[in-house]
């Protein structure tokens, strides 16, 4: 059985957090890093909110709301109700305990800390030993072109409930962003790199688009493996399936592999897509077929262990 030392996961929010939690359950946490999408970050009421970082952090801390996968279990909304009393329309759900995270993050950032050190401080306080690494300390913002106009990501995703057809996607300010030294070191010293089953277009692509990260991955010694978020022609949740279609790729693990072409060595697909094992192998990929829908914590650990049990090789 292979012994992977340093394991690095690339993750967005809910789908990514589930697998990172699985990895944290079965792998030494001081040898586990998650590089997390920050292109969903935005400001609200003067507070800096980093939804994907928070989702991974709450999940690893065992605080996440199991019903949604995001937010804090049992959180209340007195603050948001009080904000509504001032005449604001609270379109983005923020629980009272959740506010504490955004208040402190904004405070630390205002004192001059980076997103990376702020995240490390918050995560450590919640007892998390794995390294949670924002992809960059520089601001990057996903924007979505709809039939109407370009929308900010949260406007598209939350306010308009990802109902619009997505005509194009861009990452504002990406060309000026740099990867952090922590991210580059994690990639360079990795023994296995896993692309979590996150939205390929708006969770993983922004990470790959930070100048230097794609190149670092290609130069890495570690095998790189993607877990497909598309199962049986559909995303389990959210607009990943429609987004793949609008990018002109097949809504299947083949389309996922197409988006990650030239970077990944292997792919993990669901039993429902077992028929795609041969065509994926023809594309030069090592394929592992499994039950990839992650339910509870033990299920997440089971999938993580299975991935770590495969002898992945660098193409
Ligand atoms: P978001 O930032 O909260 O939207 O989350 P991500 O980008 O990390 O993940 C969204 C993707 O996760 C969707 O495309 C889902 O299909 C996928 N997903 C969620 N749960 C699972 C799961 O248990 N297994 C797999 N294979 N994919 C999942
Ligand atoms: Ca997200």
XYZ file of C-alpha atoms and ligand atoms in Angstrom:
344
model
C 0.000 0.000 0.000
C 1.370 3.468 -0.888
C 2.420 5.813 1.911
C 1.733 9.350 0.834
C 3.439 11.836 3.143
C 2.280 15.306 2.240
C -1.240 15.389 0.840
C -2.559 18.586 -0.734
C -6.222 19.101 -1.643
C -7.591 21.849 -3.873
C -11.063 22.773 -2.683
C -13.999 25.096 -3.106
C -16.851 25.011 -0.602
C -19.295 22.261 0.287
C -18.139 19.476 -2.091
C -14.502 20.216 -1.378
C -14.948 20.445 2.380
C -16.495 16.970 2.540
C -13.441 15.313 1.021
C -10.991 17.453 3.022
C -12.809 16.304 6.161
C -12.501 12.709 4.973
C -8.774 13.178 4.419
C -8.418 14.772 7.852
C -10.088 11.701 9.361
C -7.606 9.225 7.866
C -4.332 11.074 7.230
C -1.920 12.768 9.673
C -3.237 16.317 9.850
C 0.234 17.862 10.044
C 0.789 16.421 6.556
C -2.461 17.727 5.108
C -3.026 21.068 3.372
C -6.057 22.458 1.586
C -5.606 25.178 -1.034
C -8.934 26.958 -1.033
C -10.686 29.120 -3.628
C -10.979 32.773 -2.606
C -12.594 34.090 -5.788
C -16.004 33.879 -4.030
C -14.817 36.351 -1.382
C -16.734 39.596 -1.059
C -17.546 42.378 1.362
C -20.917 42.836 3.045
C -21.750 45.468 5.696
C -18.039 46.326 5.681
C -17.117 42.759 6.625
C -14.779 40.548 4.599
C -16.480 37.229 3.875
C -14.632 34.207 2.485
C -17.343 31.582 1.945
C -15.235 28.671 0.733
C -12.566 29.155 3.411
C -15.289 29.274 6.058
C -17.052 26.193 4.715
C -13.846 24.142 4.860
C -12.984 25.597 8.279
C -16.413 24.962 9.834
C -16.533 21.458 8.347
C -13.099 20.477 9.700
C -13.957 21.996 13.076
C -17.122 19.865 13.181
C -19.248 23.020 13.328
C -20.853 22.962 9.879
C -24.590 22.777 9.498
C -25.154 19.224 8.209
C -28.356 20.208 6.406
C -26.672 22.764 4.143
C -22.978 21.945 4.362
C -22.265 25.654 4.967
C -22.882 27.910 7.951
C -22.771 26.807 11.586
C -25.080 24.123 12.987
C -27.735 25.580 15.274
C -26.789 29.165 14.440
C -29.410 31.863 14.989
C -30.176 34.996 12.952
C -30.836 37.747 15.449
C -28.178 40.004 13.928
C -29.560 39.639 10.424
C -33.079 40.333 11.728
C -31.782 43.470 13.430
C -30.090 44.516 10.181
C -33.424 44.024 8.402
C -35.044 46.304 11.003
C -32.846 49.099 9.623
C -34.482 48.578 6.252
C -31.749 46.465 4.682
C -32.779 43.446 2.627
C -30.653 40.601 4.052
C -30.125 38.604 0.867
C -27.063 36.714 2.130
C -27.649 34.382 5.075
C -25.255 35.066 7.946
C -25.817 33.470 11.331
C -24.946 35.163 14.605
C -21.969 32.896 15.321
C -20.947 33.146 11.687
C -20.800 36.949 12.089
C -18.085 36.474 14.705
C -15.854 34.886 12.064
C -16.401 37.753 9.615
C -15.940 40.421 12.286
C -12.655 38.935 13.498
C -11.341 38.227 10.002
C -12.108 41.809 8.966
C -10.462 43.080 12.158
C -7.278 41.046 11.658
C -7.106 42.079 7.995
C -7.558 45.715 8.947
C -4.702 45.373 11.427
C -2.548 44.356 8.470
C -2.639 40.562 8.670
C -2.892 38.609 5.424
C -5.775 36.330 4.465
C -3.363 33.412 4.975
C -2.294 34.317 8.517
C -5.844 35.311 9.449
C -7.178 31.958 8.273
C -4.405 30.116 10.131
C -5.247 32.004 13.314
C -8.993 31.360 13.104
C -8.532 27.703 12.139
C -6.009 27.044 14.921
C -8.399 28.553 17.463
C -11.039 26.083 16.273
C -8.616 23.203 16.831
C -7.799 22.555 13.170
C -4.322 21.156 12.586
C -4.447 20.791 8.799
C -3.148 23.846 6.911
C -6.005 25.822 5.367
C -4.415 27.952 2.662
C -6.285 30.676 0.752
C -5.131 30.390 -2.889
C -3.850 33.980 -2.779
C -3.698 36.943 -0.424
C -4.667 39.210 -3.322
C -8.298 39.973 -4.143
C -9.810 37.993 -7.030
C -13.525 38.114 -7.855
C -15.468 35.682 -10.007
C -17.954 37.387 -12.314
C -20.669 35.663 -14.304
C -21.991 36.862 -17.675
C -25.736 36.363 -17.939
C -28.047 37.334 -20.789
C -28.499 40.564 -18.864
C -24.994 41.643 -17.817
C -21.917 40.666 -15.819
C -22.886 39.818 -12.226
C -20.747 39.502 -9.114
C -20.559 35.846 -8.084
C -22.715 36.095 -4.959
C -25.253 38.179 -6.852
C -25.529 35.364 -9.419
C -25.274 32.476 -6.949
C -27.166 33.620 -3.886
C -29.312 36.660 -4.751
C -30.464 35.188 -8.093
C -30.191 31.564 -6.920
C -27.955 30.543 -9.867
C -31.000 30.553 -12.133
C -29.435 32.536 -14.992
C -27.822 30.867 -17.970
C -24.079 31.323 -17.638
C -22.669 32.698 -20.886
C -19.155 33.332 -19.645
C -17.048 33.397 -16.489
C -14.142 35.693 -15.633
C -11.929 36.202 -12.605
C -11.493 39.902 -11.969
C -7.951 40.976 -10.986
C -6.586 37.444 -11.414
C -3.660 38.669 -13.521
C -2.432 40.784 -10.606
C -2.811 37.989 -8.028
C 0.128 35.929 -6.841
C 0.069 32.570 -5.104
C 1.286 32.673 -1.519
C 4.620 31.105 -0.595
C 2.638 28.653 1.566
C 0.663 27.479 -1.476
C 3.758 27.103 -3.663
C 5.620 25.229 -0.916
C 2.664 22.903 -0.322
C 2.522 22.035 -4.033
C 6.281 21.573 -4.366
C 6.545 19.320 -1.310
C 3.373 17.315 -1.993
C 3.408 13.553 -2.421
C -0.185 13.478 -3.646
C -2.383 16.309 -4.920
C -6.156 15.871 -5.008
C -8.650 18.106 -6.807
C -11.725 17.734 -4.605
C -15.172 17.222 -6.162
C -15.697 20.974 -6.248
C -17.207 23.002 -9.070
C -14.502 22.819 -11.782
C -15.471 26.169 -13.334
C -15.883 28.464 -10.334
C -14.078 26.642 -7.495
C -11.018 24.887 -8.998
C -10.443 26.990 -12.146
C -9.880 30.217 -10.167
C -7.166 28.448 -8.152
C -5.536 27.184 -11.367
C -5.838 30.657 -12.902
C -3.745 32.393 -10.245
C -0.564 33.080 -12.249
C 2.014 30.519 -11.158
C -0.270 27.877 -9.640
C -0.992 25.924 -12.828
C 2.735 26.015 -13.628
C 3.620 24.868 -10.092
C 1.194 21.948 -10.396
C 2.613 20.911 -13.753
C 6.127 21.096 -12.300
C 5.164 19.183 -9.139
C 6.597 15.727 -8.532
C 3.358 14.472 -6.983
C 0.656 12.664 -8.949
C -2.458 14.810 -9.360
C -5.884 13.220 -9.069
C -9.328 14.769 -9.554
C -12.517 13.499 -7.952
C -15.436 14.110 -10.296
C -18.235 16.311 -8.922
C -20.365 15.137 -11.845
C -22.162 11.857 -11.280
C -24.468 10.292 -13.846
C -24.529 13.454 -15.963
C -25.458 15.748 -13.099
C -23.937 17.781 -10.300
C -25.083 16.583 -6.896
C -25.888 20.174 -6.073
C -25.476 23.630 -7.582
C -24.840 24.752 -11.152
C -21.623 22.822 -11.986
C -23.438 20.713 -14.591
C -24.931 23.721 -16.383
C -21.607 25.539 -16.162
C -19.743 22.672 -17.829
C -22.341 22.642 -20.589
C -21.967 26.373 -21.128
C -18.184 25.906 -21.421
C -18.891 23.521 -24.265
C -17.650 20.388 -22.533
C -19.569 17.195 -21.882
C -21.444 17.054 -18.571
C -19.638 13.949 -17.338
C -16.273 12.961 -15.879
C -14.998 13.242 -19.485
C -15.801 16.946 -19.432
C -14.201 17.304 -16.011
C -11.081 15.572 -17.360
C -11.149 17.914 -20.363
C -11.104 20.980 -18.108
C -8.160 19.564 -16.135
C -6.359 18.250 -19.247
C -2.597 18.513 -19.093
C -2.621 18.767 -15.298
C -4.181 15.618 -13.847
C -2.777 12.105 -13.958
C -5.805 10.327 -12.585
C -9.499 10.657 -11.883
C -11.920 9.152 -9.400
C -15.377 8.561 -10.824
C -18.594 7.204 -9.433
C -19.870 3.665 -10.008
C -22.712 5.278 -11.953
C -20.112 6.352 -14.535
C -18.196 3.056 -14.669
C -18.781 2.907 -18.449
C -16.456 5.922 -18.784
C -13.473 4.089 -17.305
C -12.252 2.921 -20.713
C -12.610 6.264 -22.555
C -10.880 8.051 -19.660
C -8.068 5.481 -19.685
C -7.735 6.045 -23.439
C -7.019 9.665 -22.627
C -4.064 8.492 -20.590
C -5.679 8.794 -17.175
C -5.471 6.357 -14.306
C -9.075 5.742 -13.240
C -10.510 4.644 -9.913
C -14.211 3.786 -9.826
C -16.028 3.970 -6.510
C -19.017 5.123 -4.525
C -18.202 8.853 -4.526
C -21.325 10.354 -2.955
C -20.153 11.362 0.501
C -22.724 11.138 3.232
C -21.628 11.254 6.839
C -18.170 11.620 8.276
C -17.275 7.919 8.120
C -18.345 7.812 4.477
C -16.041 10.748 3.738
C -13.176 8.998 5.497
C -13.889 5.837 3.538
C -13.591 7.615 0.166
C -10.468 9.485 1.319
C -8.820 6.234 2.449
C -9.678 4.554 -0.852
C -8.005 7.393 -2.757
C -4.915 7.124 -0.545
C -4.811 3.353 -1.088
C -4.400 3.714 -4.854
C -0.846 3.666 -6.220
C -1.173 6.864 -8.276
C 1.683 7.569 -10.628
C 2.856 10.780 -12.248
C 2.356 10.609 -16.006
P -19.509 25.349 -3.238
O -18.367 26.316 -3.297
O -20.170 25.300 -1.894
O -20.436 25.448 -4.389
O -18.860 23.910 -3.314
P -17.816 23.187 -4.217
O -17.437 23.929 -5.434
O -16.706 22.691 -3.347
O -18.628 21.903 -4.603
C -19.772 21.907 -5.431
C -19.765 20.592 -6.173
O -19.619 19.545 -5.221
C -21.026 20.299 -6.927
O -20.677 20.227 -8.282
C -21.468 18.929 -6.408
O -21.862 18.092 -7.470
C -20.214 18.388 -5.757
N -20.457 17.488 -4.627
C -21.094 17.806 -3.478
N -21.126 16.731 -2.662
C -20.482 15.726 -3.317
C -20.201 14.354 -2.992
O -20.545 13.844 -1.927
N -19.532 13.606 -3.928
C -19.140 14.139 -5.134
N -18.491 13.348 -5.997
N -19.396 15.431 -5.470
C -20.056 16.205 -4.567
Ca -17.916 28.500 -3.403
